PDB file of C-alpha atoms in Angstrom:
ATOM      1  CA  MET A   1      -8.868   9.889  12.283  1.00 77.00           C
ATOM      2  CA  GLU A   2     -10.161  10.635   8.811  1.00 85.00           C
ATOM      3  CA  ARG A   3     -12.936   8.541   7.320  1.00 91.00           C
ATOM      4  CA  VAL A   4     -13.318   7.611   3.681  1.00 95.00           C
ATOM      5  CA  PRO A   5     -16.824   8.381   2.319  1.00 96.00           C
ATOM      6  CA  ILE A   6     -18.847   5.651   0.597  1.00 97.00           C
ATOM      7  CA  LEU A   7     -21.300   6.739  -2.132  1.00 97.00           C
ATOM      8  CA  LYS A   8     -24.221   4.674  -3.403  1.00 97.00           C
ATOM      9  CA  ILE A   9     -24.918   4.895  -7.120  1.00 95.00           C
ATOM     10  CA  GLY A  10     -27.729   2.571  -8.179  1.00 93.00           C
ATOM     11  CA  ASP A  11     -26.651  -0.963  -7.335  1.00 93.00           C
ATOM     12  CA  ILE A  12     -23.032   0.035  -6.731  1.00 96.00           C
ATOM     13  CA  LEU A  13     -21.073   1.436  -3.795  1.00 97.00           C
ATOM     14  CA  LEU A  14     -18.350   3.809  -4.916  1.00 97.00           C
ATOM     15  CA  VAL A  15     -15.359   4.546  -2.734  1.00 97.00           C
ATOM     16  CA  SER A  16     -12.941   7.170  -3.940  1.00 96.00           C
ATOM     17  CA  ILE A  17      -9.922   7.291  -1.669  1.00 96.00           C
ATOM     18  CA  GLN A  18      -8.726  10.894  -1.611  1.00 93.00           C
ATOM     19  CA  VAL A  19      -6.557  10.952   1.501  1.00 91.00           C
ATOM     20  CA  ASP A  20      -3.218   9.467   2.480  1.00 91.00           C
ATOM     21  CA  MET A  21      -4.784   6.809   4.707  1.00 93.00           C
ATOM     22  CA  SER A  22      -3.408   5.827   8.073  1.00 93.00           C
ATOM     23  CA  ASP A  23      -3.698   2.106   8.823  1.00 93.00           C
ATOM     24  CA  GLN A  24      -6.602   2.812  11.183  1.00 94.00           C
ATOM     25  CA  THR A  25      -8.472   4.665   8.433  1.00 94.00           C
ATOM     26  CA  ALA A  26      -7.978   1.679   6.127  1.00 94.00           C
ATOM     27  CA  ILE A  27      -9.344  -0.759   8.717  1.00 94.00           C
ATOM     28  CA  GLN A  28     -12.306   1.538   9.363  1.00 95.00           C
ATOM     29  CA  LEU A  29     -13.087   1.625   5.642  1.00 96.00           C
ATOM     30  CA  GLN A  30     -13.131  -2.175   5.575  1.00 95.00           C
ATOM     31  CA  GLU A  31     -15.734  -2.255   8.357  1.00 96.00           C
ATOM     32  CA  ASP A  32     -17.811   0.625   6.975  1.00 96.00           C
ATOM     33  CA  LEU A  33     -17.986  -1.050   3.566  1.00 96.00           C
ATOM     34  CA  ALA A  34     -19.127  -4.389   4.956  1.00 96.00           C
ATOM     35  CA  GLU A  35     -21.930  -2.634   6.842  1.00 97.00           C
ATOM     36  CA  ARG A  36     -22.988  -0.589   3.816  1.00 97.00           C
ATOM     37  CA  ILE A  37     -23.083  -3.667   1.551  1.00 97.00           C
ATOM     38  CA  VAL A  38     -25.484  -5.384   3.938  1.00 96.00           C
ATOM     39  CA  ALA A  39     -27.537  -2.242   4.635  1.00 97.00           C
ATOM     40  CA  THR A  40     -27.995  -1.358   0.957  1.00 97.00           C
ATOM     41  CA  GLY A  41     -27.982  -4.808  -0.646  1.00 95.00           C
ATOM     42  CA  CYS A  42     -25.630  -3.478  -3.335  1.00 96.00           C
ATOM     43  CA  HIS A  43     -23.992  -6.061  -5.573  1.00 94.00           C
ATOM     44  CA  GLY A  44     -20.965  -4.082  -6.654  1.00 95.00           C
ATOM     45  CA  VAL A  45     -18.153  -2.176  -4.946  1.00 97.00           C
ATOM     46  CA  ILE A  46     -15.857   0.087  -6.916  1.00 97.00           C
ATOM     47  CA  ILE A  47     -12.763   1.382  -5.199  1.00 97.00           C
ATOM     48  CA  ASP A  48     -11.188   4.292  -7.026  1.00 97.00           C
ATOM     49  CA  ILE A  49      -7.500   4.686  -6.158  1.00 97.00           C
ATOM     50  CA  THR A  50      -6.692   7.343  -8.769  1.00 96.00           C
ATOM     51  CA  ALA A  51      -5.593   9.739  -6.025  1.00 95.00           C
ATOM     52  CA  LEU A  52      -3.387   7.219  -4.185  1.00 95.00           C
ATOM     53  CA  ASP A  53       0.279   7.860  -4.875  1.00 94.00           C
ATOM     54  CA  ILE A  54       1.359   4.612  -3.231  1.00 95.00           C
ATOM     55  CA  VAL A  55      -0.139   1.229  -2.390  1.00 95.00           C
ATOM     56  CA  ASP A  56       1.986  -0.512   0.204  1.00 94.00           C
ATOM     57  CA  SER A  57       1.517  -4.020   1.590  1.00 91.00           C
ATOM     58  CA  PHE A  58      -0.971  -2.835   4.205  1.00 92.00           C
ATOM     59  CA  VAL A  59      -3.272  -1.094   1.737  1.00 94.00           C
ATOM     60  CA  GLY A  60      -2.803  -3.989  -0.702  1.00 93.00           C
ATOM     61  CA  ARG A  61      -3.937  -6.404   1.952  1.00 90.00           C
ATOM     62  CA  MET A  62      -6.889  -4.154   2.778  1.00 93.00           C
ATOM     63  CA  LEU A  63      -7.985  -4.232  -0.877  1.00 94.00           C
ATOM     64  CA  SER A  64      -7.759  -8.043  -0.943  1.00 93.00           C
ATOM     65  CA  THR A  65      -9.691  -8.306   2.311  1.00 93.00           C
ATOM     66  CA  ILE A  66     -12.436  -5.982   1.063  1.00 95.00           C
ATOM     67  CA  ALA A  67     -12.736  -8.096  -2.098  1.00 94.00           C
ATOM     68  CA  SER A  68     -13.088 -11.270   0.005  1.00 94.00           C
ATOM     69  CA  ILE A  69     -15.602  -9.747   2.419  1.00 94.00           C
ATOM     70  CA  SER A  70     -17.695  -8.393  -0.476  1.00 94.00           C
ATOM     71  CA  LYS A  71     -17.699 -11.782  -2.137  1.00 93.00           C
ATOM     72  CA  VAL A  72     -19.056 -13.418   0.996  1.00 95.00           C
ATOM     73  CA  LEU A  73     -21.731 -10.715   1.104  1.00 95.00           C
ATOM     74  CA  ASP A  74     -22.647 -11.311  -2.570  1.00 94.00           C
ATOM     75  CA  ALA A  75     -20.974  -8.240  -4.006  1.00 95.00           C
ATOM     76  CA  GLU A  76     -18.256  -7.907  -6.614  1.00 94.00           C
ATOM     77  CA  THR A  77     -15.274  -5.603  -5.970  1.00 95.00           C
ATOM     78  CA  VAL A  78     -13.388  -3.817  -8.717  1.00 97.00           C
ATOM     79  CA  VAL A  79     -10.360  -1.624  -8.017  1.00 97.00           C
ATOM     80  CA  VAL A  80      -9.988   1.154 -10.576  1.00 97.00           C
ATOM     81  CA  GLY A  81      -7.592   3.953 -11.437  1.00 96.00           C
ATOM     82  CA  MET A  82      -4.258   2.511 -10.381  1.00 96.00           C
ATOM     83  CA  ARG A  83      -1.404   4.783 -11.455  1.00 96.00           C
ATOM     84  CA  PRO A  84       1.329   3.229 -13.638  1.00 96.00           C
ATOM     85  CA  ALA A  85       4.072   3.997 -11.085  1.00 97.00           C
ATOM     86  CA  VAL A  86       1.978   2.342  -8.375  1.00 96.00           C
ATOM     87  CA  ALA A  87       1.492  -0.769 -10.517  1.00 95.00           C
ATOM     88  CA  ILE A  88       5.242  -1.023 -11.200  1.00 95.00           C
ATOM     89  CA  THR A  89       6.033  -0.619  -7.502  1.00 96.00           C
ATOM     90  CA  LEU A  90       3.417  -3.158  -6.403  1.00 93.00           C
ATOM     91  CA  VAL A  91       4.860  -5.830  -8.655  1.00 92.00           C
ATOM     92  CA  GLU A  92       8.394  -5.159  -7.444  1.00 92.00           C
ATOM     93  CA  LEU A  93       7.228  -5.171  -3.841  1.00 91.00           C
ATOM     94  CA  GLY A  94       5.904  -8.682  -4.494  1.00 88.00           C
ATOM     95  CA  LEU A  95       2.238  -7.973  -3.920  1.00 86.00           C
ATOM     96  CA  SER A  96      -0.060  -9.959  -6.186  1.00 81.00           C
ATOM     97  CA  LEU A  97      -3.444  -8.515  -5.120  1.00 84.00           C
ATOM     98  CA  ASN A  98      -5.010 -11.956  -5.145  1.00 75.00           C
ATOM     99  CA  GLY A  99      -8.667 -12.151  -6.013  1.00 78.00           C
ATOM    100  CA  ILE A 100      -8.925  -8.492  -6.948  1.00 89.00           C
ATOM    101  CA  ARG A 101     -10.510  -7.462 -10.218  1.00 93.00           C
ATOM    102  CA  THR A 102      -9.189  -4.266 -11.715  1.00 95.00           C
ATOM    103  CA  ALA A 103     -10.290  -1.840 -14.397  1.00 96.00           C
ATOM    104  CA  LEU A 104      -8.688   1.284 -15.810  1.00 95.00           C
ATOM    105  CA  ASN A 105     -11.408   3.703 -14.725  1.00 95.00           C
ATOM    106  CA  VAL A 106     -14.749   3.955 -12.904  1.00 95.00           C
ATOM    107  CA  GLU A 107     -16.787   3.603 -16.107  1.00 95.00           C
ATOM    108  CA  ARG A 108     -15.111   0.339 -17.081  1.00 96.00           C
ATOM    109  CA  GLY A 109     -15.360  -0.837 -13.501  1.00 95.00           C
ATOM    110  CA  MET A 110     -19.127  -0.355 -13.606  1.00 94.00           C
ATOM    111  CA  GLU A 111     -19.315  -2.299 -16.881  1.00 94.00           C
ATOM    112  CA  LEU A 112     -17.324  -5.105 -15.302  1.00 93.00           C
ATOM    113  CA  VAL A 113     -19.673  -5.290 -12.315  1.00 92.00           C
ATOM    114  CA  ALA A 114     -22.721  -5.290 -14.607  1.00 91.00           C
ATOM    115  CA  ALA A 115     -21.208  -7.996 -16.824  1.00 90.00           C
ATOM    116  CA  SER A 116     -20.341 -10.258 -13.909  1.00 85.00           C
ATOM    117  CA  ARG A 117     -23.884  -9.915 -12.539  1.00 82.00           C
ATOM    118  CA  ALA A 118     -25.258 -10.927 -15.958  1.00 83.00           C
ATOM    119  CA  ASP A 119     -22.942 -13.971 -15.959  1.00 80.00           C
ATOM    120  CA  ASP A 120     -24.225 -14.959 -12.542  1.00 75.00           C
ATOM    121  CA  TRP A 121     -27.799 -14.790 -13.837  1.00 75.00           C
ATOM    122  CA  ASP A 122     -26.888 -16.972 -16.812  1.00 78.00           C
ATOM    123  CA  GLU A 123     -25.224 -19.536 -14.586  1.00 75.00           C
ATOM    124  CA  ALA A 124     -28.151 -19.576 -12.189  1.00 74.00           C
ATOM    125  CA  ALA A 125     -30.515 -20.105 -15.090  1.00 74.00           C
ATOM    126  CA  ASP A 126     -28.363 -22.934 -16.485  1.00 72.00           C
ATOM    127  CA  ASP A 127     -28.192 -24.618 -13.096  1.00 68.00           C
ATOM    128  CA  GLU A 128     -31.957 -24.758 -12.902  1.00 62.00           C
ATOM    129  CA  GLY A 129     -32.107 -26.247 -16.356  1.00 54.00           C
ATOM    130  CA  THR A 130     -34.686 -23.725 -17.460  1.00 50.00           C
ATOM    131  CA  GLU A 131     -34.613 -21.779 -20.673  1.00 51.00           C
ATOM    132  CA  THR A 132     -34.897 -18.432 -19.022  1.00 49.00           C
ATOM    133  CA  THR A 133     -32.992 -15.766 -20.874  1.00 51.00           C
ATOM    134  CA  ALA A 134     -31.282 -13.306 -18.641  1.00 48.00           C
ATOM    135  CA  THR A 135     -32.091 -10.033 -20.277  1.00 49.00           C
ATOM    136  CA  ALA A 136     -32.518  -7.581 -17.477  1.00 43.00           C
TER     137      ALA A 136
ATOM    138  CA  MET B   1      26.934   0.401   2.415  1.00 48.00           C
ATOM    139  CA  THR B   2      26.896   4.103   3.089  1.00 52.00           C
ATOM    140  CA  THR B   3      28.582   6.023   0.342  1.00 59.00           C
ATOM    141  CA  GLY B   4      28.176   9.679  -0.504  1.00 66.00           C
ATOM    142  CA  VAL B   5      28.131  12.916   1.437  1.00 67.00           C
ATOM    143  CA  ASP B   6      25.242  14.446   3.261  1.00 68.00           C
ATOM    144  CA  LEU B   7      23.778  17.604   1.829  1.00 64.00           C
ATOM    145  CA  GLY B   8      22.076  19.868   4.292  1.00 68.00           C
ATOM    146  CA  VAL B   9      20.453  19.156   7.607  1.00 73.00           C
ATOM    147  CA  PRO B  10      18.499  15.900   7.867  1.00 85.00           C
ATOM    148  CA  ALA B  11      14.859  16.071   8.904  1.00 93.00           C
ATOM    149  CA  THR B  12      13.766  13.720  11.652  1.00 95.00           C
ATOM    150  CA  GLN B  13      10.261  12.376  12.111  1.00 97.00           C
ATOM    151  CA  ALA B  14       9.341  10.492  15.254  1.00 97.00           C
ATOM    152  CA  ILE B  15       7.395   7.266  14.674  1.00 97.00           C
ATOM    153  CA  ARG B  16       5.009   6.781  17.590  1.00 97.00           C
ATOM    154  CA  SER B  17       1.635   6.308  15.907  1.00 96.00           C
ATOM    155  CA  ASP B  18      -0.221   5.460  12.721  1.00 93.00           C
ATOM    156  CA  GLU B  19      -0.356   9.114  11.770  1.00 95.00           C
ATOM    157  CA  ASP B  20       3.432   9.346  12.097  1.00 97.00           C
ATOM    158  CA  VAL B  21       3.778   6.667   9.404  1.00 97.00           C
ATOM    159  CA  VAL B  22       1.730   8.947   7.123  1.00 96.00           C
ATOM    160  CA  ARG B  23       4.019  11.881   8.065  1.00 97.00           C
ATOM    161  CA  VAL B  24       7.122   9.836   7.204  1.00 97.00           C
ATOM    162  CA  ARG B  25       5.644   9.117   3.757  1.00 97.00           C
ATOM    163  CA  GLN B  26       4.953  12.816   3.202  1.00 96.00           C
ATOM    164  CA  LEU B  27       8.426  13.883   4.330  1.00 97.00           C
ATOM    165  CA  VAL B  28      10.091  11.283   2.097  1.00 97.00           C
ATOM    166  CA  ARG B  29       7.914  12.273  -0.864  1.00 97.00           C
ATOM    167  CA  ALA B  30       8.822  15.967  -0.486  1.00 96.00           C
ATOM    168  CA  THR B  31      12.527  15.140  -0.204  1.00 96.00           C
ATOM    169  CA  ALA B  32      12.416  12.806  -3.224  1.00 97.00           C
ATOM    170  CA  VAL B  33      10.777  15.547  -5.287  1.00 96.00           C
ATOM    171  CA  SER B  34      13.463  18.037  -4.175  1.00 94.00           C
ATOM    172  CA  VAL B  35      16.295  15.859  -5.561  1.00 94.00           C
ATOM    173  CA  ARG B  36      14.237  15.164  -8.683  1.00 95.00           C
ATOM    174  CA  LEU B  37      13.833  11.433  -8.439  1.00 97.00           C
ATOM    175  CA  SER B  38      11.674  10.136 -11.297  1.00 97.00           C
ATOM    176  CA  LEU B  39       8.018   9.512 -10.497  1.00 97.00           C
ATOM    177  CA  VAL B  40       8.529   5.739 -10.432  1.00 97.00           C
ATOM    178  CA  ASP B  41      11.560   6.079  -8.148  1.00 98.00           C
ATOM    179  CA  GLN B  42       9.653   8.448  -5.846  1.00 98.00           C
ATOM    180  CA  THR B  43       6.848   5.924  -5.654  1.00 98.00           C
ATOM    181  CA  LYS B  44       9.236   3.056  -4.902  1.00 98.00           C
ATOM    182  CA  LEU B  45      11.053   5.011  -2.194  1.00 98.00           C
ATOM    183  CA  VAL B  46       7.872   6.251  -0.509  1.00 98.00           C
ATOM    184  CA  THR B  47       6.443   2.719  -0.572  1.00 97.00           C
ATOM    185  CA  ALA B  48       9.638   1.291   0.954  1.00 97.00           C
ATOM    186  CA  ALA B  49       9.594   4.051   3.593  1.00 98.00           C
ATOM    187  CA  SER B  50       5.994   3.226   4.437  1.00 97.00           C
ATOM    188  CA  GLU B  51       6.841  -0.453   4.972  1.00 95.00           C
ATOM    189  CA  LEU B  52       9.894   0.321   7.094  1.00 96.00           C
ATOM    190  CA  ALA B  53       8.166   3.014   9.158  1.00 97.00           C
ATOM    191  CA  ARG B  54       5.348   0.582   9.933  1.00 95.00           C
ATOM    192  CA  ASN B  55       7.911  -2.052  10.959  1.00 94.00           C
ATOM    193  CA  THR B  56       9.594   0.489  13.244  1.00 96.00           C
ATOM    194  CA  LEU B  57       6.220   1.147  14.875  1.00 96.00           C
ATOM    195  CA  ILE B  58       4.906  -2.415  15.121  1.00 92.00           C
ATOM    196  CA  TYR B  59       8.033  -4.489  15.718  1.00 92.00           C
ATOM    197  CA  GLY B  60      10.399  -1.858  17.106  1.00 94.00           C
ATOM    198  CA  GLY B  61       7.826  -0.341  19.433  1.00 95.00           C
ATOM    199  CA  GLY B  62       8.339   3.065  17.827  1.00 96.00           C
ATOM    200  CA  GLY B  63      11.423   5.042  16.909  1.00 97.00           C
ATOM    201  CA  SER B  64      12.350   7.590  14.295  1.00 98.00           C
ATOM    202  CA  ALA B  65      13.078   8.204  10.636  1.00 98.00           C
ATOM    203  CA  GLU B  66      15.869  10.567   9.652  1.00 97.00           C
ATOM    204  CA  VAL B  67      15.577  11.770   6.066  1.00 97.00           C
ATOM    205  CA  SER B  68      18.449  13.481   4.259  1.00 96.00           C
ATOM    206  CA  THR B  69      19.630  14.294   0.760  1.00 96.00           C
ATOM    207  CA  VAL B  70      22.985  12.873  -0.281  1.00 95.00           C
ATOM    208  CA  SER B  71      25.332  13.062  -3.239  1.00 94.00           C
ATOM    209  CA  ASP B  72      28.075  10.810  -4.550  1.00 92.00           C
ATOM    210  CA  GLY B  73      29.479  13.549  -6.803  1.00 90.00           C
ATOM    211  CA  ARG B  74      27.608  12.290  -9.848  1.00 91.00           C
ATOM    212  CA  ARG B  75      24.097  11.727  -8.591  1.00 93.00           C
ATOM    213  CA  ARG B  76      21.865  12.979  -5.835  1.00 95.00           C
ATOM    214  CA  GLY B  77      19.739  10.778  -3.710  1.00 96.00           C
ATOM    215  CA  VAL B  78      17.600  10.421  -0.624  1.00 97.00           C
ATOM    216  CA  ARG B  79      18.790   8.537   2.435  1.00 97.00           C
ATOM    217  CA  ILE B  80      16.526   7.441   5.261  1.00 98.00           C
ATOM    218  CA  VAL B  81      17.638   5.953   8.550  1.00 98.00           C
ATOM    219  CA  PHE B  82      14.988   4.084  10.541  1.00 98.00           C
ATOM    220  CA  ALA B  83      16.021   3.502  14.125  1.00 98.00           C
ATOM    221  CA  ASP B  84      14.288   1.842  17.027  1.00 96.00           C
ATOM    222  CA  GLU B  85      15.284   0.529  20.433  1.00 96.00           C
ATOM    223  CA  GLY B  86      13.056  -2.500  20.214  1.00 94.00           C
ATOM    224  CA  PRO B  87      13.789  -6.195  20.649  1.00 94.00           C
ATOM    225  CA  GLY B  88      16.002  -6.500  17.556  1.00 93.00           C
ATOM    226  CA  ILE B  89      15.750  -9.266  14.963  1.00 91.00           C
ATOM    227  CA  PRO B  90      17.104 -12.666  16.086  1.00 89.00           C
ATOM    228  CA  ASP B  91      17.246 -14.292  12.642  1.00 88.00           C
ATOM    229  CA  LEU B  92      17.918 -11.671   9.994  1.00 88.00           C
ATOM    230  CA  ASP B  93      18.015 -14.076   7.028  1.00 87.00           C
ATOM    231  CA  LEU B  94      14.592 -15.376   7.959  1.00 87.00           C
ATOM    232  CA  ALA B  95      13.228 -11.859   8.467  1.00 86.00           C
ATOM    233  CA  LEU B  96      14.408 -10.912   4.969  1.00 87.00           C
ATOM    234  CA  THR B  97      12.581 -13.856   3.386  1.00 86.00           C
ATOM    235  CA  ASP B  98       9.462 -13.094   1.341  1.00 83.00           C
ATOM    236  CA  GLY B  99       6.350 -14.180   3.183  1.00 80.00           C
ATOM    237  CA  TYR B 100       7.920 -14.559   6.612  1.00 79.00           C
ATOM    238  CA  THR B 101       6.092 -12.648   9.312  1.00 79.00           C
ATOM    239  CA  THR B 102       5.721 -12.671  13.061  1.00 75.00           C
ATOM    240  CA  GLY B 103       3.200  -9.847  13.073  1.00 68.00           C
ATOM    241  CA  GLY B 104       0.301 -11.221  11.042  1.00 61.00           C
ATOM    242  CA  GLY B 105       1.148  -9.148   7.966  1.00 69.00           C
ATOM    243  CA  LEU B 106       2.034 -10.363   4.505  1.00 69.00           C
ATOM    244  CA  GLY B 107       5.724 -10.722   5.279  1.00 73.00           C
ATOM    245  CA  LEU B 108       6.695  -8.400   2.447  1.00 77.00           C
ATOM    246  CA  GLY B 109       7.716  -5.327   4.420  1.00 83.00           C
ATOM    247  CA  LEU B 110      11.425  -5.907   4.871  1.00 91.00           C
ATOM    248  CA  SER B 111      12.113  -8.044   1.790  1.00 91.00           C
ATOM    249  CA  GLY B 112       9.924  -5.874  -0.438  1.00 92.00           C
ATOM    250  CA  ALA B 113      11.430  -2.631   0.827  1.00 95.00           C
ATOM    251  CA  ARG B 114      14.915  -3.972   0.078  1.00 95.00           C
ATOM    252  CA  ARG B 115      13.931  -4.581  -3.554  1.00 94.00           C
ATOM    253  CA  LEU B 116      12.536  -1.064  -3.932  1.00 96.00           C
ATOM    254  CA  VAL B 117      15.685   0.866  -2.943  1.00 97.00           C
ATOM    255  CA  ASP B 118      19.234   1.024  -4.327  1.00 97.00           C
ATOM    256  CA  ASP B 119      21.198   0.614  -1.081  1.00 97.00           C
ATOM    257  CA  PHE B 120      19.917  -1.277   1.940  1.00 97.00           C
ATOM    258  CA  ASP B 121      21.808  -1.729   5.164  1.00 97.00           C
ATOM    259  CA  ILE B 122      20.464  -3.304   8.320  1.00 96.00           C
ATOM    260  CA  ARG B 123      22.072  -3.528  11.738  1.00 95.00           C
ATOM    261  CA  THR B 124      20.258  -5.233  14.525  1.00 94.00           C
ATOM    262  CA  VAL B 125      21.208  -6.327  18.020  1.00 95.00           C
ATOM    263  CA  VAL B 126      18.854  -8.522  20.004  1.00 95.00           C
ATOM    264  CA  GLY B 127      17.620  -6.605  23.028  1.00 95.00           C
ATOM    265  CA  GLU B 128      19.036  -3.297  21.786  1.00 96.00           C
ATOM    266  CA  GLY B 129      17.278  -2.365  18.605  1.00 96.00           C
ATOM    267  CA  THR B 130      17.397  -2.131  14.838  1.00 96.00           C
ATOM    268  CA  ARG B 131      18.794   0.471  12.471  1.00 97.00           C
ATOM    269  CA  ILE B 132      17.986   0.314   8.776  1.00 97.00           C
ATOM    270  CA  THR B 133      19.552   2.684   6.245  1.00 98.00           C
ATOM    271  CA  VAL B 134      18.173   2.922   2.721  1.00 98.00           C
ATOM    272  CA  THR B 135      19.203   5.115  -0.197  1.00 98.00           C
ATOM    273  CA  LYS B 136      17.580   5.780  -3.544  1.00 98.00           C
ATOM    274  CA  TRP B 137      19.677   7.549  -6.210  1.00 97.00           C
ATOM    275  CA  SER B 138      18.522   9.677  -9.104  1.00 94.00           C
ATOM    276  CA  ARG B 139      19.211   8.075 -12.507  1.00 84.00           C
TER     277      ARG B 139
END
């Protein structure tokens, strides 16, 4: 079984899926990612699917599950690089990719992760009623 | 609804494992490219094939996919026959409903695959097996 590599870049884990995944490979990726999030304390996961020529219901469900697991482990998931034909097919298939944030490419995905972390800081500061400004 | 004539010898891929589902996708992709389906149509057909191959494996207990190129005189297309000798589907209408699943999936495999192809034909006999034929035509 092939395994999808997970790269750490700063506070982000980057997964670029380059192989036609079997279902087992997809499940393994889910588990590997959860472990890496905890081991590294990263707050963002970017899954690059530029090389995927299809996303079927199994892979779609895997993406949703990864997003949910990351959330529980205090990390934000962004799926980037979906091909137009894949997007059209997904919609027709009836898959809504619930709870998944998407961006057009890795760069925008990283911006999205950074922005959502900044929002979290703002909210946390507001909750405490302090006047801390979140400029990290 | 099987119209059109077969062109050439069909290729058959056994579906016995996860990796075989990947092989079915690759075979269907290569065949779709050979009859010049558009990129979107290739993607739809390969996605449908992936769903149906997985169903053959999980619900049918394994089987095969037979991939062939067909023509109706005007257009060319790709036809795939998924066959298993599994338990069959007792309530076909229910099985074709979005969101219905007995396997813990999303329940989009059968209903979604039907939307992604041009022709969809399913024959199932409880205790004997299921045979699904799909065709995607070039535009």
